[in-house]
């Protein structure tokens, strides 16, 4: 009985920790002028209008970007500070992160799902935290971001881009706090009841346990329209699953359910590459320095 109580308490703490993504409200006007215009988004705009680009970017390999966050909250008494330790306690991946977003270039414009406001899918800017209530609760000089990328075809890139555009003004797309219940239970089972060598995303034994817990929790959680109910990381995983063929195939082959993808799991998806980390305030500079050394990413920097 004591063991069960400890497990339920741990699950509760982890749920509250994941819910640190919740307090965001509707997108506010940007306080800073964007640093240039995204070259690739400009390319897509032109292509959608039936116009041609001069630089031949359509022939180049594309990348979709994932940004993972390790936030440092302004208020030392803010409960999410201590509850992040609960997430770290059940973390099985090298990355200790609690939020995720998706982007299409290396400008500081990523798209993340947080609760509150008219629309739950919002623009997130590390260098302008005041434009988003969730990020405004964080200290950008101490918070850390890590940027990843996955190579895709032009068609896959546009597929993902259009999924984001379609859902930016979708009132039915929701951050579902109840989803954190089953994810927290899954994390506990993964960390403490799965052999360490089987805890990696895609391992056979892990996914068997995943479906057990899915069955267990569906007995107790009221049915919802799953296609439009996510948390931040499951939304990013859903976009990739429905736009990138290699991700779709890898998930299916390994019986991976995007409903259980945690922020750190996104870095473990086959094909995802780590690019760079920085504090939030230094994102633009870090991106520029990275692109100087890795010239294939230069086109993804904002155009002045």
mmCIF file of C-alpha atoms in Angstrom:
data_model
loop_
_atom_site.group_PDB
_atom_site.id
_atom_site.type_symbol
_atom_site.label_atom_id
_atom_site.label_comp_id
_atom_site.label_asym_id
_atom_site.label_seq_id
_atom_site.Cartn_x
_atom_site.Cartn_y
_atom_site.Cartn_z
ATOM 1 C CA UNK A 1 0.000 0.000 0.000
ATOM 2 C CA UNK A 2 2.810 2.447 0.885
ATOM 3 C CA UNK A 3 4.483 1.713 -2.449
ATOM 4 C CA UNK A 4 1.246 2.505 -4.320
ATOM 5 C CA UNK A 5 0.835 5.762 -2.393
ATOM 6 C CA UNK A 6 4.398 6.798 -3.273
ATOM 7 C CA UNK A 7 3.794 6.034 -6.948
ATOM 8 C CA UNK A 8 0.559 8.075 -6.995
ATOM 9 C CA UNK A 9 2.271 11.008 -5.255
ATOM 10 C CA UNK A 10 5.139 10.866 -7.755
ATOM 11 C CA UNK A 11 2.717 10.732 -10.683
ATOM 12 C CA UNK A 12 0.874 13.744 -9.253
ATOM 13 C CA UNK A 13 4.078 15.742 -8.940
ATOM 14 C CA UNK A 14 5.130 14.904 -12.476
ATOM 15 C CA UNK A 15 1.715 15.877 -13.834
ATOM 16 C CA UNK A 16 1.991 19.260 -12.127
ATOM 17 C CA UNK A 17 5.504 19.636 -13.470
ATOM 18 C CA UNK A 18 4.371 18.964 -17.037
ATOM 19 C CA UNK A 19 1.558 21.420 -16.441
ATOM 20 C CA UNK A 20 4.138 24.184 -16.052
ATOM 21 C CA UNK A 21 3.386 24.735 -19.757
ATOM 22 C CA UNK A 22 -0.188 25.640 -18.906
ATOM 23 C CA UNK A 23 -0.357 29.275 -17.768
ATOM 24 C CA UNK A 24 0.157 30.856 -21.181
ATOM 25 C CA UNK A 25 -2.553 33.213 -22.401
ATOM 26 C CA UNK A 26 -3.329 34.474 -25.878
ATOM 27 C CA UNK A 27 -0.494 35.834 -28.000
ATOM 28 C CA UNK A 28 0.314 39.450 -27.261
ATOM 29 C CA UNK A 29 1.617 42.014 -29.739
ATOM 30 C CA UNK A 30 5.350 41.540 -30.277
ATOM 31 C CA UNK A 31 7.428 44.049 -28.350
ATOM 32 C CA UNK A 32 10.406 43.745 -30.652
ATOM 33 C CA UNK A 33 10.622 44.041 -34.396
ATOM 34 C CA UNK A 34 11.631 40.704 -35.964
ATOM 35 C CA UNK A 35 15.295 40.442 -36.805
ATOM 36 C CA UNK A 36 14.868 40.239 -40.569
ATOM 37 C CA UNK A 37 12.447 38.057 -42.474
ATOM 38 C CA UNK A 38 12.586 34.293 -42.663
ATOM 39 C CA UNK A 39 14.049 33.343 -46.037
ATOM 40 C CA UNK A 40 12.341 29.972 -46.179
ATOM 41 C CA UNK A 41 8.943 31.277 -45.107
ATOM 42 C CA UNK A 42 9.320 33.945 -47.794
ATOM 43 C CA UNK A 43 10.124 31.179 -50.265
ATOM 44 C CA UNK A 44 6.972 29.293 -49.302
ATOM 45 C CA UNK A 45 4.859 32.427 -49.591
ATOM 46 C CA UNK A 46 6.188 33.015 -53.094
ATOM 47 C CA UNK A 47 5.713 29.394 -54.090
ATOM 48 C CA UNK A 48 2.142 29.363 -52.847
ATOM 49 C CA UNK A 49 1.471 32.378 -55.052
ATOM 50 C CA UNK A 50 2.826 30.536 -58.074
ATOM 51 C CA UNK A 51 5.970 32.669 -58.210
ATOM 52 C CA UNK A 52 9.509 31.457 -58.730
ATOM 53 C CA UNK A 53 12.486 32.096 -56.476
ATOM 54 C CA UNK A 54 15.856 33.100 -57.836
ATOM 55 C CA UNK A 55 18.099 31.221 -55.429
ATOM 56 C CA UNK A 56 16.856 27.711 -56.218
ATOM 57 C CA UNK A 57 16.103 26.899 -52.601
ATOM 58 C CA UNK A 58 13.410 24.456 -53.632
ATOM 59 C CA UNK A 59 16.137 22.088 -54.860
ATOM 60 C CA UNK A 60 17.994 22.053 -51.556
ATOM 61 C CA UNK A 61 17.517 19.670 -48.654
ATOM 62 C CA UNK A 62 15.193 21.166 -46.102
ATOM 63 C CA UNK A 63 15.187 20.977 -42.325
ATOM 64 C CA UNK A 64 12.406 21.180 -39.789
ATOM 65 C CA UNK A 65 13.573 22.463 -36.419
ATOM 66 C CA UNK A 66 12.667 21.403 -32.889
ATOM 67 C CA UNK A 67 13.415 23.560 -29.873
ATOM 68 C CA UNK A 68 13.532 22.061 -26.375
ATOM 69 C CA UNK A 69 13.392 24.236 -23.270
ATOM 70 C CA UNK A 70 14.884 24.045 -19.799
ATOM 71 C CA UNK A 71 13.162 27.109 -18.258
ATOM 72 C CA UNK A 72 14.303 29.003 -15.194
ATOM 73 C CA UNK A 73 11.334 30.712 -13.580
ATOM 74 C CA UNK A 74 11.482 34.293 -12.308
ATOM 75 C CA UNK A 75 9.705 33.538 -9.045
ATOM 76 C CA UNK A 76 11.840 31.227 -6.885
ATOM 77 C CA UNK A 77 8.662 30.182 -5.053
ATOM 78 C CA UNK A 78 6.847 29.304 -8.277
ATOM 79 C CA UNK A 79 5.755 25.698 -7.808
ATOM 80 C CA UNK A 80 7.053 24.612 -11.229
ATOM 81 C CA UNK A 81 10.619 25.174 -9.979
ATOM 82 C CA UNK A 82 10.387 22.343 -7.484
ATOM 83 C CA UNK A 83 8.144 20.203 -9.632
ATOM 84 C CA UNK A 84 10.720 20.194 -12.421
ATOM 85 C CA UNK A 85 12.700 17.972 -10.092
ATOM 86 C CA UNK A 86 9.887 15.446 -10.360
ATOM 87 C CA UNK A 87 10.282 15.411 -14.136
ATOM 88 C CA UNK A 88 14.060 15.085 -13.800
ATOM 89 C CA UNK A 89 13.555 12.209 -11.358
ATOM 90 C CA UNK A 90 11.860 10.067 -14.026
ATOM 91 C CA UNK A 91 13.913 11.313 -16.986
ATOM 92 C CA UNK A 92 15.586 8.531 -18.968
ATOM 93 C CA UNK A 93 17.066 10.660 -21.772
ATOM 94 C CA UNK A 94 20.192 12.853 -21.538
ATOM 95 C CA UNK A 95 18.166 16.046 -22.003
ATOM 96 C CA UNK A 96 16.483 17.518 -18.942
ATOM 97 C CA UNK A 97 13.750 19.613 -20.576
ATOM 98 C CA UNK A 98 10.085 20.350 -19.920
ATOM 99 C CA UNK A 99 8.729 22.115 -23.029
ATOM 100 C CA UNK A 100 9.010 21.778 -26.804
ATOM 101 C CA UNK A 101 8.171 23.745 -29.943
ATOM 102 C CA UNK A 102 8.609 23.417 -33.709
ATOM 103 C CA UNK A 103 9.983 25.840 -36.297
ATOM 104 C CA UNK A 104 10.909 26.125 -39.939
ATOM 105 C CA UNK A 105 14.076 28.198 -39.832
ATOM 106 C CA UNK A 106 16.594 29.646 -37.380
ATOM 107 C CA UNK A 107 14.793 32.915 -36.812
ATOM 108 C CA UNK A 108 13.438 33.201 -33.294
ATOM 109 C CA UNK A 109 9.902 32.245 -34.323
ATOM 110 C CA UNK A 110 8.852 28.806 -33.146
ATOM 111 C CA UNK A 111 5.377 27.411 -32.576
ATOM 112 C CA UNK A 112 4.424 25.852 -29.242
ATOM 113 C CA UNK A 113 1.250 24.558 -27.645
ATOM 114 C CA UNK A 114 0.336 25.964 -24.238
ATOM 115 C CA UNK A 115 -3.047 26.390 -22.590
ATOM 116 C CA UNK A 116 -5.018 29.594 -22.187
ATOM 117 C CA UNK A 117 -6.213 32.282 -24.524
ATOM 118 C CA UNK A 118 -8.356 32.109 -27.625
ATOM 119 C CA UNK A 119 -5.866 29.874 -29.424
ATOM 120 C CA UNK A 120 -3.558 27.361 -27.740
ATOM 121 C CA UNK A 121 -0.973 27.223 -30.549
ATOM 122 C CA UNK A 122 1.192 30.312 -30.243
ATOM 123 C CA UNK A 123 4.407 31.866 -31.469
ATOM 124 C CA UNK A 124 7.267 31.555 -28.967
ATOM 125 C CA UNK A 125 10.296 33.839 -28.992
ATOM 126 C CA UNK A 126 13.238 33.307 -26.670
ATOM 127 C CA UNK A 127 14.400 36.889 -27.252
ATOM 128 C CA UNK A 128 10.983 38.433 -26.586
ATOM 129 C CA UNK A 129 9.452 36.558 -23.659
ATOM 130 C CA UNK A 130 6.921 39.321 -23.026
ATOM 131 C CA UNK A 131 5.043 38.270 -26.176
ATOM 132 C CA UNK A 132 3.941 34.995 -24.557
ATOM 133 C CA UNK A 133 2.656 34.571 -20.995
ATOM 134 C CA UNK A 134 4.262 31.163 -20.469
ATOM 135 C CA UNK A 135 7.688 32.427 -21.494
ATOM 136 C CA UNK A 136 7.219 35.681 -19.577
ATOM 137 C CA UNK A 137 7.282 33.677 -16.337
ATOM 138 C CA UNK A 138 10.862 32.646 -17.149
ATOM 139 C CA UNK A 139 14.228 34.342 -16.781
ATOM 140 C CA UNK A 140 15.606 34.406 -20.362
ATOM 141 C CA UNK A 141 19.178 34.950 -19.142
ATOM 142 C CA UNK A 142 19.135 31.726 -17.123
ATOM 143 C CA UNK A 143 16.744 29.614 -19.179
ATOM 144 C CA UNK A 144 18.316 27.246 -21.696
ATOM 145 C CA UNK A 145 17.149 26.223 -25.155
ATOM 146 C CA UNK A 146 18.491 23.406 -27.321
ATOM 147 C CA UNK A 147 17.789 23.408 -31.042
ATOM 148 C CA UNK A 148 17.537 20.243 -33.120
ATOM 149 C CA UNK A 149 16.778 19.577 -36.776
ATOM 150 C CA UNK A 150 15.510 16.744 -38.935
ATOM 151 C CA UNK A 151 16.242 16.623 -42.688
ATOM 152 C CA UNK A 152 13.139 16.442 -44.864
ATOM 153 C CA UNK A 153 12.071 16.745 -48.477
ATOM 154 C CA UNK A 154 10.513 19.897 -49.842
ATOM 155 C CA UNK A 155 7.105 18.204 -49.868
ATOM 156 C CA UNK A 156 7.451 17.095 -46.228
ATOM 157 C CA UNK A 157 8.596 20.564 -45.208
ATOM 158 C CA UNK A 158 5.541 22.167 -46.799
ATOM 159 C CA UNK A 159 3.263 19.508 -45.311
ATOM 160 C CA UNK A 160 4.440 20.344 -41.784
ATOM 161 C CA UNK A 161 4.376 24.080 -42.463
ATOM 162 C CA UNK A 162 0.794 23.895 -43.715
ATOM 163 C CA UNK A 163 -0.268 21.857 -40.667
ATOM 164 C CA UNK A 164 0.980 24.686 -38.453
ATOM 165 C CA UNK A 165 -0.670 27.387 -40.556
ATOM 166 C CA UNK A 166 -3.938 25.459 -40.531
ATOM 167 C CA UNK A 167 -3.939 25.185 -36.744
ATOM 168 C CA UNK A 168 -2.724 28.644 -35.713
ATOM 169 C CA UNK A 169 -6.302 29.897 -35.660
ATOM 170 C CA UNK A 170 -7.908 26.586 -34.737
ATOM 171 C CA UNK A 171 -9.982 27.032 -31.575
ATOM 172 C CA UNK A 172 -10.533 23.270 -31.379
ATOM 173 C CA UNK A 173 -6.806 22.546 -31.006
ATOM 174 C CA UNK A 174 -6.301 22.349 -27.253
ATOM 175 C CA UNK A 175 -3.603 21.820 -24.669
ATOM 176 C CA UNK A 176 -5.193 18.949 -22.695
ATOM 177 C CA UNK A 177 -3.973 18.781 -19.101
ATOM 178 C CA UNK A 178 -5.594 15.364 -18.703
ATOM 179 C CA UNK A 179 -3.097 13.968 -21.200
ATOM 180 C CA UNK A 180 -0.360 14.581 -18.626
ATOM 181 C CA UNK A 181 -1.926 11.994 -16.324
ATOM 182 C CA UNK A 182 -1.228 9.065 -18.615
ATOM 183 C CA UNK A 183 2.141 10.514 -19.701
ATOM 184 C CA UNK A 184 3.210 10.820 -16.055
ATOM 185 C CA UNK A 185 2.118 7.260 -15.348
ATOM 186 C CA UNK A 186 3.991 6.108 -18.438
ATOM 187 C CA UNK A 187 7.145 7.939 -17.296
ATOM 188 C CA UNK A 188 7.027 6.246 -13.892
ATOM 189 C CA UNK A 189 6.512 2.816 -15.433
ATOM 190 C CA UNK A 190 9.269 3.491 -17.962
ATOM 191 C CA UNK A 191 11.789 4.662 -15.363
ATOM 192 C CA UNK A 192 11.165 2.236 -12.502
ATOM 193 C CA UNK A 193 9.483 -0.810 -14.014
ATOM 194 C CA UNK A 194 11.360 -1.236 -17.292
ATOM 195 C CA UNK A 195 14.942 -2.566 -17.568
ATOM 196 C CA UNK A 196 17.361 0.272 -18.262
ATOM 197 C CA UNK A 197 18.444 -1.219 -21.571
ATOM 198 C CA UNK A 198 14.793 -1.217 -22.700
ATOM 199 C CA UNK A 199 13.941 2.381 -21.737
ATOM 200 C CA UNK A 200 15.063 3.911 -25.029
ATOM 201 C CA UNK A 201 12.351 5.247 -27.317
ATOM 202 C CA UNK A 202 11.372 2.525 -29.751
ATOM 203 C CA UNK A 203 12.497 -0.459 -27.673
ATOM 204 C CA UNK A 204 10.151 -3.435 -27.889
ATOM 205 C CA UNK A 205 9.584 -3.929 -24.163
ATOM 206 C CA UNK A 206 9.020 -0.226 -23.550
ATOM 207 C CA UNK A 207 6.303 -0.003 -26.156
ATOM 208 C CA UNK A 208 4.564 -3.091 -24.762
ATOM 209 C CA UNK A 209 4.424 -1.360 -21.389
ATOM 210 C CA UNK A 210 3.244 1.824 -23.084
ATOM 211 C CA UNK A 211 0.179 0.099 -24.479
ATOM 212 C CA UNK A 212 -0.527 -1.548 -21.123
ATOM 213 C CA UNK A 213 -0.635 1.837 -19.458
ATOM 214 C CA UNK A 214 -2.694 3.294 -22.281
ATOM 215 C CA UNK A 215 -5.267 0.570 -21.674
ATOM 216 C CA UNK A 216 -5.131 1.136 -17.910
ATOM 217 C CA UNK A 217 -5.709 4.883 -18.078
ATOM 218 C CA UNK A 218 -8.427 4.751 -20.707
ATOM 219 C CA UNK A 219 -10.548 2.965 -18.113
ATOM 220 C CA UNK A 220 -10.427 6.053 -15.901
ATOM 221 C CA UNK A 221 -10.074 9.026 -18.267
ATOM 222 C CA UNK A 222 -13.187 10.434 -19.935
ATOM 223 C CA UNK A 223 -13.011 9.958 -23.731
ATOM 224 C CA UNK A 224 -12.035 13.074 -25.686
ATOM 225 C CA UNK A 225 -11.532 13.994 -29.314
ATOM 226 C CA UNK A 226 -7.923 12.837 -29.384
ATOM 227 C CA UNK A 227 -7.058 14.271 -32.790
ATOM 228 C CA UNK A 228 -7.164 17.808 -31.407
ATOM 229 C CA UNK A 229 -6.046 17.284 -27.802
ATOM 230 C CA UNK A 230 -2.322 17.405 -27.047
ATOM 231 C CA UNK A 231 0.439 18.597 -24.766
ATOM 232 C CA UNK A 232 3.401 20.506 -26.198
ATOM 233 C CA UNK A 233 5.560 17.493 -27.074
ATOM 234 C CA UNK A 234 2.778 15.257 -28.384
ATOM 235 C CA UNK A 235 1.680 18.049 -30.720
ATOM 236 C CA UNK A 236 5.187 18.363 -32.202
ATOM 237 C CA UNK A 237 5.342 14.571 -32.544
ATOM 238 C CA UNK A 238 1.917 14.568 -34.228
ATOM 239 C CA UNK A 239 3.048 17.172 -36.773
ATOM 240 C CA UNK A 240 6.180 15.173 -37.597
ATOM 241 C CA UNK A 241 4.256 11.899 -37.769
ATOM 242 C CA UNK A 242 1.778 13.370 -40.243
ATOM 243 C CA UNK A 243 4.276 15.195 -42.429
ATOM 244 C CA UNK A 244 7.631 13.365 -42.464
ATOM 245 C CA UNK A 245 7.484 9.928 -44.072
ATOM 246 C CA UNK A 246 10.568 8.572 -42.285
ATOM 247 C CA UNK A 247 9.152 9.552 -38.871
ATOM 248 C CA UNK A 248 5.787 8.010 -39.736
ATOM 249 C CA UNK A 249 7.460 4.772 -40.790
ATOM 250 C CA UNK A 250 9.772 4.659 -37.765
ATOM 251 C CA UNK A 251 6.883 5.212 -35.349
ATOM 252 C CA UNK A 252 4.836 2.486 -37.024
ATOM 253 C CA UNK A 253 7.735 0.022 -37.195
ATOM 254 C CA UNK A 254 8.496 0.438 -33.480
ATOM 255 C CA UNK A 255 4.866 0.813 -32.354
ATOM 256 C CA UNK A 256 5.548 4.294 -30.999
ATOM 257 C CA UNK A 257 2.450 6.236 -29.995
ATOM 258 C CA UNK A 258 2.904 10.017 -30.281
ATOM 259 C CA UNK A 259 0.425 10.433 -27.402
ATOM 260 C CA UNK A 260 3.234 9.437 -25.015
ATOM 261 C CA UNK A 261 6.144 11.414 -26.475
ATOM 262 C CA UNK A 262 7.841 13.614 -23.852
ATOM 263 C CA UNK A 263 9.848 16.739 -24.734
ATOM 264 C CA UNK A 264 13.173 14.919 -24.393
ATOM 265 C CA UNK A 265 11.885 12.009 -26.513
ATOM 266 C CA UNK A 266 11.734 14.351 -29.511
ATOM 267 C CA UNK A 267 15.541 14.465 -29.534
ATOM 268 C CA UNK A 268 15.633 10.657 -29.734
ATOM 269 C CA UNK A 269 13.538 10.311 -32.897
ATOM 270 C CA UNK A 270 15.516 8.684 -35.688
ATOM 271 C CA UNK A 271 17.000 11.344 -37.974
ATOM 272 C CA UNK A 272 16.837 14.199 -35.453
ATOM 273 C CA UNK A 273 20.186 15.991 -35.093
ATOM 274 C CA UNK A 274 21.393 18.237 -32.261
ATOM 275 C CA UNK A 275 22.518 21.659 -33.520
ATOM 276 C CA UNK A 276 23.294 24.025 -30.626
ATOM 277 C CA UNK A 277 22.292 25.203 -27.153
ATOM 278 C CA UNK A 278 22.273 28.649 -25.585
ATOM 279 C CA UNK A 279 20.510 30.836 -23.078
ATOM 280 C CA UNK A 280 17.270 32.252 -24.430
ATOM 281 C CA UNK A 281 18.701 35.751 -24.757
ATOM 282 C CA UNK A 282 21.608 34.471 -26.840
ATOM 283 C CA UNK A 283 19.538 32.451 -29.313
ATOM 284 C CA UNK A 284 20.105 34.729 -32.332
ATOM 285 C CA UNK A 285 23.852 34.915 -31.755
ATOM 286 C CA UNK A 286 24.125 31.159 -31.203
ATOM 287 C CA UNK A 287 22.214 30.466 -34.415
ATOM 288 C CA UNK A 288 24.472 32.793 -36.393
ATOM 289 C CA UNK A 289 27.633 31.244 -34.972
ATOM 290 C CA UNK A 290 26.353 27.763 -35.736
ATOM 291 C CA UNK A 291 25.490 28.692 -39.333
ATOM 292 C CA UNK A 292 28.967 30.172 -39.866
ATOM 293 C CA UNK A 293 30.520 26.791 -39.164
ATOM 294 C CA UNK A 294 27.728 24.791 -40.804
ATOM 295 C CA UNK A 295 27.084 26.687 -44.023
ATOM 296 C CA UNK A 296 24.200 24.460 -45.154
ATOM 297 C CA UNK A 297 22.131 26.174 -42.451
ATOM 298 C CA UNK A 298 22.977 29.718 -43.558
ATOM 299 C CA UNK A 299 19.795 29.954 -45.649
ATOM 300 C CA UNK A 300 17.761 29.351 -42.516
ATOM 301 C CA UNK A 301 18.965 32.535 -40.822
ATOM 302 C CA UNK A 302 16.613 35.533 -41.030
ATOM 303 C CA UNK A 303 17.177 37.847 -43.994
ATOM 304 C CA UNK A 304 18.028 41.410 -43.026
#
